Short mmCIF file of C-alpha atoms in Angstrom, two decimals:
data_model
loop_
_atom_site.label_atom_id
_atom_site.label_comp_id
_atom_site.label_asym_id
_atom_site.label_seq_id
_atom_site.Cartn_x
_atom_site.Cartn_y
_atom_site.Cartn_z
CA MET A 1 102.08 134.52 103.63
CA LEU A 2 104.27 132.74 106.13
CA GLU A 3 102.19 129.62 105.62
CA MET A 4 102.90 129.67 101.89
CA ILE A 5 106.63 130.05 102.39
CA ASN A 6 106.35 127.10 104.76
CA ILE A 7 104.80 125.03 101.96
CA ALA A 8 107.70 125.94 99.70
CA ILE A 9 110.32 125.04 102.31
CA LYS A 10 108.51 121.82 103.15
CA THR A 11 108.46 120.71 99.51
CA ILE A 12 112.11 121.58 98.99
CA PHE A 13 113.59 119.83 101.99
CA ILE A 14 111.21 117.57 103.87
CA GLU A 15 109.04 116.24 101.07
CA ASN A 16 111.61 116.53 98.34
CA MET A 17 110.25 115.29 95.03
CA VAL A 18 113.21 113.00 94.39
CA PHE A 19 114.16 111.76 97.83
CA ALA A 20 110.74 111.35 99.40
CA PHE A 21 108.56 110.49 96.39
CA PHE A 22 111.08 109.30 93.76
CA LEU A 23 109.52 111.53 91.15
CA GLY A 24 111.48 112.28 88.02
CA MET A 25 113.99 109.51 88.64
CA CYS A 26 114.41 108.62 84.96
CA SER A 27 115.83 111.94 83.84
CA TYR A 28 117.51 112.34 87.23
CA LEU A 29 119.58 109.22 86.59
CA ALA A 30 120.11 109.81 82.87
CA ILE A 31 121.22 113.45 82.82
CA SER A 32 123.32 113.56 85.96
CA LYS A 33 126.51 112.30 84.31
CA ASN A 34 127.32 115.85 83.22
CA PHE A 35 127.14 118.64 85.78
CA ASN A 36 126.28 121.43 83.32
CA ALA A 37 123.49 119.51 81.66
CA ALA A 38 122.11 118.64 85.10
CA PHE A 39 122.13 122.31 86.05
CA GLY A 40 120.30 123.29 82.86
CA LEU A 41 117.72 120.55 83.19
CA GLY A 42 117.11 121.53 86.81
CA LEU A 43 116.41 125.13 85.76
CA ALA A 44 114.09 123.94 82.99
CA VAL A 45 112.17 121.83 85.51
CA ILE A 46 111.70 124.84 87.81
CA VAL A 47 110.30 126.88 84.92
CA VAL A 48 108.00 124.11 83.70
CA GLU A 49 106.68 123.43 87.22
CA LEU A 50 105.95 127.13 87.70
CA VAL A 51 104.06 127.28 84.41
CA THR A 52 102.11 124.03 84.58
CA ILE A 53 100.98 123.77 88.20
CA PRO A 54 99.17 127.16 88.36
CA LEU A 55 97.76 126.55 84.87
CA ASN A 56 96.43 123.17 85.93
CA TRP A 57 95.02 124.78 89.07
CA PHE A 58 92.91 127.06 86.87
CA LEU A 59 91.74 124.20 84.70
CA LYS A 60 90.92 122.11 87.73
CA THR A 61 89.01 124.87 89.55
CA TYR A 62 87.05 126.21 86.60
CA PHE A 63 86.51 123.12 84.47
CA LEU A 64 87.16 119.80 86.13
CA GLU A 65 85.98 119.83 89.73
CA PRO A 66 82.43 118.72 90.54
CA GLY A 67 80.31 121.81 90.01
CA ALA A 68 83.20 123.79 88.56
CA LEU A 69 81.30 124.62 85.40
CA ALA A 70 78.61 126.55 87.33
CA TRP A 71 80.11 129.84 86.13
CA LEU A 72 79.05 128.97 82.57
CA HIS A 73 75.42 128.34 83.37
CA PRO A 74 73.71 127.30 86.63
CA SER A 75 72.43 124.14 84.99
CA PHE A 76 76.00 122.88 84.60
CA SER A 77 76.58 122.83 88.35
CA ALA A 78 75.89 119.09 88.50
CA VAL A 79 78.57 118.25 85.93
CA ASP A 80 81.61 116.42 87.26
CA LEU A 81 84.49 116.14 84.83
CA SER A 82 87.09 115.07 87.37
CA PHE A 83 87.63 111.75 85.58
CA LEU A 84 89.27 113.76 82.79
CA THR A 85 91.92 115.12 85.18
CA PHE A 86 94.81 112.99 83.90
CA LEU A 87 94.08 113.71 80.27
CA VAL A 88 93.76 117.48 80.75
CA PHE A 89 96.82 117.73 82.99
CA ILE A 90 99.07 115.82 80.63
CA ALA A 91 97.84 117.81 77.65
CA THR A 92 98.63 121.08 79.47
CA ILE A 93 102.05 119.78 80.37
CA ALA A 94 102.86 118.57 76.87
CA SER A 95 101.89 121.87 75.32
CA SER A 96 103.69 124.04 77.90
CA VAL A 97 106.84 121.98 77.44
CA GLN A 98 106.58 122.57 73.71
CA LEU A 99 106.29 126.33 74.39
CA VAL A 100 109.22 126.37 76.81
CA GLU A 101 111.24 124.43 74.26
CA MET A 102 110.54 127.00 71.57
CA VAL A 103 111.43 129.91 73.87
CA VAL A 104 114.68 128.27 74.95
CA GLU A 105 115.59 127.45 71.36
CA ARG A 106 115.02 131.07 70.33
CA PHE A 107 116.69 132.90 73.22
CA PHE A 108 119.18 130.48 74.81
CA PRO A 109 120.62 128.41 71.96
CA ALA A 110 123.58 127.28 74.06
CA LEU A 111 121.29 125.83 76.72
CA TYR A 112 119.16 124.31 73.98
CA THR A 113 122.05 122.35 72.52
CA ALA A 114 123.17 121.27 75.99
CA LEU A 115 119.73 119.91 76.87
CA GLY A 116 119.27 118.37 73.45
CA ILE A 117 116.78 115.55 73.47
CA PHE A 118 116.02 115.93 77.15
CA LEU A 119 113.80 118.99 76.97
CA PRO A 120 110.94 117.12 75.28
CA LEU A 121 111.44 114.40 77.86
CA ILE A 122 110.39 116.82 80.60
CA THR A 123 106.88 116.03 79.39
CA VAL A 124 107.29 112.55 80.75
CA ASN A 125 109.19 113.68 83.82
CA CYS A 126 106.97 112.39 86.60
CA ALA A 127 107.98 115.28 88.84
CA ILE A 128 105.92 117.60 86.64
CA LEU A 129 102.75 115.52 86.42
CA GLY A 130 103.28 114.46 90.03
CA GLY A 131 103.36 118.11 91.09
CA SER A 132 100.04 118.75 89.41
CA LEU A 133 98.49 115.61 90.87
CA PHE A 134 99.67 116.48 94.38
CA MET A 135 98.23 119.97 93.91
CA ASP A 136 94.93 118.32 93.00
CA GLU A 137 95.02 115.75 95.79
CA ARG A 138 95.92 118.23 98.55
CA ASP A 139 93.41 120.87 97.42
CA TYR A 140 95.83 123.78 97.43
CA SER A 141 94.55 127.32 96.90
CA PHE A 142 96.01 129.33 94.02
CA GLY A 143 98.71 131.04 96.13
CA GLU A 144 99.63 127.77 97.79
CA SER A 145 99.93 126.00 94.46
CA VAL A 146 102.32 128.67 93.15
CA PHE A 147 104.58 128.27 96.17
CA PHE A 148 104.25 124.50 96.00
CA ALA A 149 105.35 124.65 92.35
CA LEU A 150 108.34 126.79 93.29
CA GLY A 151 109.30 124.40 96.07
CA ALA A 152 108.87 121.31 93.93
CA GLY A 153 111.00 122.79 91.16
CA ILE A 154 113.77 124.01 93.44
CA GLY A 155 113.78 120.73 95.34
CA TRP A 156 114.24 118.76 92.14
CA PHE A 157 116.92 121.18 90.93
CA LEU A 158 118.80 120.84 94.22
CA ALA A 159 118.61 117.05 94.09
CA ILE A 160 119.96 116.67 90.57
CA VAL A 161 122.74 119.22 91.06
CA LEU A 162 123.92 117.56 94.27
CA PHE A 163 123.77 114.15 92.67
CA ALA A 164 125.64 115.23 89.53
CA ALA A 165 128.41 116.70 91.68
CA VAL A 166 128.80 113.48 93.65
CA ARG A 167 128.74 111.43 90.47
CA GLN A 168 131.60 113.39 88.95
CA LYS A 169 133.75 112.53 91.97
CA VAL A 170 132.73 108.90 91.90
CA ARG A 171 134.00 108.54 88.37
CA TYR A 172 137.57 108.52 89.67
CA SER A 173 137.06 105.87 92.30
CA ASN A 174 137.56 102.17 91.96
CA VAL A 175 134.19 100.49 92.33
CA VAL A 176 133.35 96.78 92.19
CA LYS A 177 132.61 96.07 88.54
CA PRO A 178 128.98 94.93 88.66
CA LEU A 179 128.09 97.87 90.90
CA ARG A 180 129.53 100.46 88.52
CA GLY A 181 127.19 102.99 86.97
CA LEU A 182 123.55 102.39 87.69
CA GLY A 183 123.86 100.28 90.82
CA LEU A 184 126.05 102.78 92.59
CA ALA A 185 123.87 105.66 91.41
CA PHE A 186 120.97 104.16 93.33
CA ILE A 187 122.99 103.76 96.47
CA ILE A 188 124.31 107.34 96.26
CA THR A 189 120.72 108.56 95.90
CA ALA A 190 119.74 106.53 98.94
CA LEU A 191 122.52 108.11 100.99
CA LEU A 192 121.50 111.59 99.84
CA GLY A 193 117.94 110.68 100.76
CA ILE A 194 119.01 109.63 104.25
CA ALA A 195 120.80 112.97 104.59
CA PHE A 196 117.64 114.79 103.55
CA MET A 197 115.66 112.82 106.13
CA GLY A 198 117.53 114.89 108.67
CA PHE A 199 115.34 117.82 107.66
CA ALA A 200 112.26 115.95 108.81
CA GLY A 201 112.86 117.27 112.30
CA ILE A 202 112.17 120.85 111.23
CA LYS A 203 108.91 122.07 112.74
CA LEU A 204 107.05 124.43 110.46
CA MET B 1 116.12 90.59 44.20
CA SER B 2 113.90 87.61 43.72
CA LYS B 3 115.79 85.77 46.41
CA THR B 4 114.91 88.28 49.10
CA THR B 5 111.24 88.23 48.23
CA VAL B 6 110.89 84.49 48.67
CA LYS B 7 107.86 83.96 50.78
CA GLN B 8 108.83 83.29 54.34
CA LYS B 9 107.46 80.31 56.12
CA LYS B 10 104.44 81.34 58.15
CA GLU B 11 105.37 81.62 61.77
CA GLY B 12 103.26 80.38 64.63
CA LEU B 13 102.01 82.90 67.15
CA PHE B 14 104.41 81.60 69.76
CA SER B 15 107.42 80.75 67.63
CA ARG B 16 110.84 81.17 69.18
CA LYS B 17 111.27 84.63 67.70
CA TYR B 18 108.04 85.87 69.21
CA LEU B 19 108.74 84.25 72.51
CA ARG B 20 111.95 86.24 72.71
CA TYR B 21 109.95 89.48 72.61
CA LEU B 22 108.10 88.22 75.62
CA LEU B 23 111.01 86.83 77.61
CA ASP B 24 113.94 89.15 76.87
CA PRO B 25 112.60 92.07 78.92
CA ILE B 26 112.42 89.86 81.99
CA ASN B 27 116.17 89.34 82.10
CA ASP B 28 118.50 90.73 79.43
CA ILE B 29 116.75 94.03 78.77
CA ASN B 30 114.82 94.36 82.00
CA PRO B 31 113.12 97.77 81.96
CA ILE B 32 114.23 98.72 85.46
CA THR B 33 117.67 97.26 85.95
CA VAL B 34 118.97 97.61 82.38
CA GLN B 35 116.94 100.16 80.45
CA VAL B 36 116.52 102.40 83.56
CA LEU B 37 112.89 103.11 82.77
CA GLY B 38 110.01 103.53 85.15
CA ILE B 39 112.00 103.86 88.33
CA CYS B 40 109.72 106.37 90.06
CA SER B 41 106.77 104.14 90.66
CA ALA B 42 108.91 101.08 91.21
CA LEU B 43 110.33 102.66 94.32
CA ALA B 44 107.29 104.40 95.69
CA VAL B 45 104.74 101.60 95.80
CA THR B 46 106.96 98.87 97.20
CA VAL B 47 106.48 99.30 100.95
CA LYS B 48 103.97 96.44 100.91
CA LEU B 49 103.40 93.55 98.52
CA GLU B 50 99.72 94.13 97.83
CA PRO B 51 99.98 97.58 96.19
CA ALA B 52 103.08 96.40 94.36
CA VAL B 53 101.23 93.47 92.80
CA VAL B 54 98.30 95.69 91.83
CA MET B 55 100.67 98.23 90.35
CA ALA B 56 102.52 95.53 88.38
CA ILE B 57 99.25 94.29 86.90
CA ALA B 58 98.10 97.83 86.08
CA VAL B 59 101.36 98.73 84.36
CA THR B 60 101.44 95.45 82.41
CA ALA B 61 97.91 96.09 81.17
CA VAL B 62 98.69 99.65 80.14
CA THR B 63 101.98 98.80 78.38
CA ALA B 64 100.43 95.89 76.54
CA PHE B 65 97.39 97.74 75.27
CA SER B 66 99.13 101.04 74.51
CA ASN B 67 101.78 99.13 72.55
CA LEU B 68 99.03 97.34 70.65
CA THR B 69 97.06 100.53 69.93
CA ILE B 70 100.05 102.58 68.83
CA SER B 71 101.29 99.72 66.70
CA LEU B 72 97.93 99.57 64.93
CA LEU B 73 98.01 103.32 64.39
CA ARG B 74 101.71 103.56 63.58
CA ASN B 75 101.33 104.25 59.87
CA THR B 76 98.71 106.96 60.32
CA ILE B 77 100.39 109.05 63.05
CA PRO B 78 102.21 112.11 61.69
CA HIS B 79 105.76 112.11 63.00
CA ARG B 80 105.69 115.59 64.54
CA ILE B 81 102.70 115.10 66.79
CA ARG B 82 103.35 111.49 67.75
CA MET B 83 104.09 112.37 71.38
CA ILE B 84 100.67 113.93 71.89
CA VAL B 85 98.97 110.97 70.23
CA GLN B 86 100.89 108.56 72.42
CA LEU B 87 100.05 110.51 75.55
CA VAL B 88 96.36 110.59 74.66
CA VAL B 89 96.29 106.82 74.14
CA ILE B 90 98.20 106.18 77.37
CA SER B 91 96.17 108.54 79.49
CA SER B 92 92.87 107.14 78.25
CA LEU B 93 94.06 103.67 79.25
CA VAL B 94 95.23 104.96 82.62
CA ILE B 95 91.87 106.64 83.23
CA LEU B 96 90.26 103.24 82.63
CA VAL B 97 92.65 101.53 85.04
CA ASP B 98 92.06 104.23 87.65
CA GLN B 99 88.27 103.96 87.42
CA ILE B 100 88.44 100.16 87.62
CA LEU B 101 90.68 100.33 90.69
CA LYS B 102 88.42 102.86 92.36
CA ALA B 103 85.43 100.62 91.72
CA PHE B 104 86.85 97.25 92.73
CA ALA B 105 89.87 97.90 94.96
CA TYR B 106 89.25 101.23 96.61
CA ASP B 107 91.69 100.75 99.51
CA VAL B 108 94.57 99.87 97.24
CA SER B 109 93.73 102.78 94.95
CA LYS B 110 93.91 105.12 97.97
CA GLN B 111 97.28 103.64 98.96
CA LEU B 112 98.68 104.11 95.47
CA SER B 113 97.41 107.73 95.50
CA VAL B 114 99.00 109.74 92.70
CA PHE B 115 101.03 106.83 91.44
CA VAL B 116 98.16 105.42 89.39
CA GLY B 117 98.04 108.72 87.51
CA LEU B 118 101.78 108.66 87.21
CA ILE B 119 101.61 105.49 85.12
CA ILE B 120 101.04 107.99 82.28
CA THR B 121 104.53 109.38 82.68
CA ASN B 122 106.05 106.02 83.47
CA CYS B 123 108.94 106.06 81.05
CA ILE B 124 108.59 102.32 80.32
CA ILE B 125 105.44 102.96 78.39
CA MET B 126 106.63 105.94 76.34
CA GLY B 127 110.01 104.30 75.90
CA ARG B 128 108.57 101.07 74.51
CA LEU B 129 106.15 102.96 72.28
CA GLU B 130 109.00 104.98 70.79
CA ALA B 131 111.49 102.16 70.59
CA PHE B 132 109.27 99.28 69.61
CA ALA B 133 105.61 99.85 68.80
CA MET B 134 106.25 102.64 66.28
CA GLY B 135 108.21 100.23 64.10
CA ASN B 136 106.70 96.81 64.60
CA LYS B 137 103.56 94.86 63.85
CA PRO B 138 100.75 94.62 66.42
CA TRP B 139 101.38 91.07 67.65
CA PRO B 140 105.09 91.47 68.50
CA SER B 141 104.23 94.85 70.03
CA LEU B 142 101.62 93.30 72.28
CA LEU B 143 104.11 90.64 73.37
CA ASP B 144 106.80 93.24 73.94
CA GLY B 145 104.37 95.25 76.07
CA ILE B 146 103.44 92.25 78.18
CA GLY B 147 107.10 91.24 78.51
CA ASN B 148 108.19 94.66 79.68
CA GLY B 149 105.28 94.85 82.10
CA LEU B 150 106.30 91.47 83.53
CA GLY B 151 109.96 92.46 83.79
CA TYR B 152 108.93 95.59 85.64
CA GLY B 153 106.53 93.63 87.82
CA ALA B 154 109.19 91.06 88.70
CA VAL B 155 111.54 93.68 90.09
CA LEU B 156 108.65 95.43 91.84
CA ILE B 157 107.56 92.24 93.56
CA ILE B 158 111.09 91.27 94.65
CA VAL B 159 111.66 94.73 96.15
CA ALA B 160 108.26 94.80 97.84
CA PHE B 161 108.74 91.29 99.23
CA LEU B 162 112.10 92.18 100.78
CA ARG B 163 110.87 95.49 102.15
CA GLU B 164 107.74 94.05 103.66
CA LEU B 165 109.53 91.02 105.09
CA PHE B 166 112.31 92.95 106.77
CA GLY B 167 110.41 96.15 107.41
CA SER B 168 107.20 94.83 108.93
CA GLY B 169 107.89 91.12 109.31
CA THR B 170 104.88 90.20 107.15
CA VAL B 171 104.12 88.89 103.67
CA PHE B 172 100.78 90.03 102.22
CA ASP B 173 100.00 91.30 105.73
CA ILE B 174 100.39 87.80 107.21
CA PRO B 175 103.06 87.70 109.92
CA VAL B 176 105.77 85.24 108.92
CA ILE B 177 108.53 85.94 111.41
CA PRO B 178 107.92 83.68 114.41
CA GLN B 179 107.10 85.28 117.73
CA ALA B 180 109.96 83.39 119.35
CA LEU B 181 112.43 85.36 117.30
CA TYR B 182 111.02 88.64 118.57
CA GLU B 183 111.32 87.34 122.10
CA LEU B 184 114.99 86.68 121.45
CA GLY B 185 115.36 90.37 120.67
CA TYR B 186 114.80 90.49 116.89
CA VAL B 187 113.45 93.87 115.80
CA ASN B 188 111.88 94.85 112.50
CA ASN B 189 114.13 97.13 110.52
CA GLY B 190 112.22 100.39 110.38
CA LEU B 191 114.59 101.81 107.76
CA MET B 192 113.22 99.32 105.22
CA LEU B 193 109.90 101.17 105.29
CA LEU B 194 111.50 104.52 104.51
CA PRO B 195 112.15 105.75 100.95
CA PRO B 196 115.97 105.35 100.93
CA ALA B 197 115.72 101.63 101.61
CA ALA B 198 113.91 101.15 98.31
CA LEU B 199 116.84 102.74 96.51
CA ILE B 200 119.36 100.58 98.33
CA THR B 201 117.33 97.43 97.61
CA VAL B 202 117.12 98.23 93.91
CA GLY B 203 120.82 99.13 93.86
CA VAL B 204 121.70 95.76 95.34
CA ILE B 205 119.36 93.95 92.94
CA ILE B 206 121.13 95.65 90.03
CA TRP B 207 124.46 94.66 91.54
CA ILE B 208 123.46 90.98 91.82
CA HIS B 209 121.82 90.99 88.40
CA ARG B 210 124.97 92.27 86.72
CA TRP B 211 127.17 89.95 88.67
CA LEU B 212 125.11 87.00 87.39
CA ASN B 213 124.92 88.45 83.88
CA PRO B 214 128.32 90.08 83.25
CA LYS B 215 127.53 91.27 79.73
CA LEU B 216 125.38 94.01 81.26
CA ILE B 217 128.22 95.65 83.18
CA ASP B 218 128.76 99.36 82.41
CA VAL B 219 132.00 99.86 80.56
CA SER B 220 132.35 103.55 81.42
#
């Protein structure tokens, strides 16, 4: 159990999706102008990570891995479908995002209007596909992948909320013209990333 | 009415108009520094030049061919499920790229790790499909795909060059900083190899790019 919590803490702070792997930078930069939208998108990412990573774990273990189809019939044990990984993962993600979108539209209309176009864009948020691919590459067990999903989601949420807060302050400062907007956003992210590197000293 | 239907002069394959599709994304609408697309992979694979070059080629190939395919299919795709269709086309192309890399450049493919797979969610590709290929003919779409891939690759290679030069003192793994300089006390900047340096480098590139090209400056 402790080990799994360690995985979650590690993915939130030390191997943060945004600051260590730059995953999900597109929506991270685009949505962070408004704090509330950033908060909502962060929550949506947590939910989608928690849905897709365990789901992809099942698909990977029972369909895609070499020999994974042995449960169907012993003669299938030589089948290796792992080259289909990308296609299956992205299809799972696209359909779960569609589901999450429908649920949010039905039960949280305010959040739905705030997120607007960006909910469908979670499909192409690399943090989501990246989470599934890391789960695949690091061979997590089911429990580990759930905690990894939680950590990845919370880490991304934390990053975008922090960044949106800083960005709101920056709006009132006098910045060199060519650096305004995007250029400065990168440098702020870098500074946040350097701050997060401080967590690397934690021994788990 | 008849005036507008006058037959246009047939254009060559590389007329000025078409050339613009190819060249604009390299400067004025560069996918990374202006459209803010495809940042993730741009930052992650730029510690060394070699993976960056491979990545640039891979992304150019995928953007070009997915643009071409979607443009050919554009009139048959139902609007509501276009995202799924686009993703299927892109991921099939990426599977091809991944298998080719594994077969012919295994070391580089290991270094790129998940980032080959992440070409699927590289926003440049989806973005160009939505913004360009869905509404244009195959040939301009192909050019637009190649142009955007090159624009992306250009930034990638500049960042990787700077990071490798200052971070490890090498270019393509060949040492370029003379030994005498090290003896004088020059030290490689280890920060350049860490993730935040990539962000700072891109930030500065954007700064210089906008300073040279003032019409890109954010008004807000």
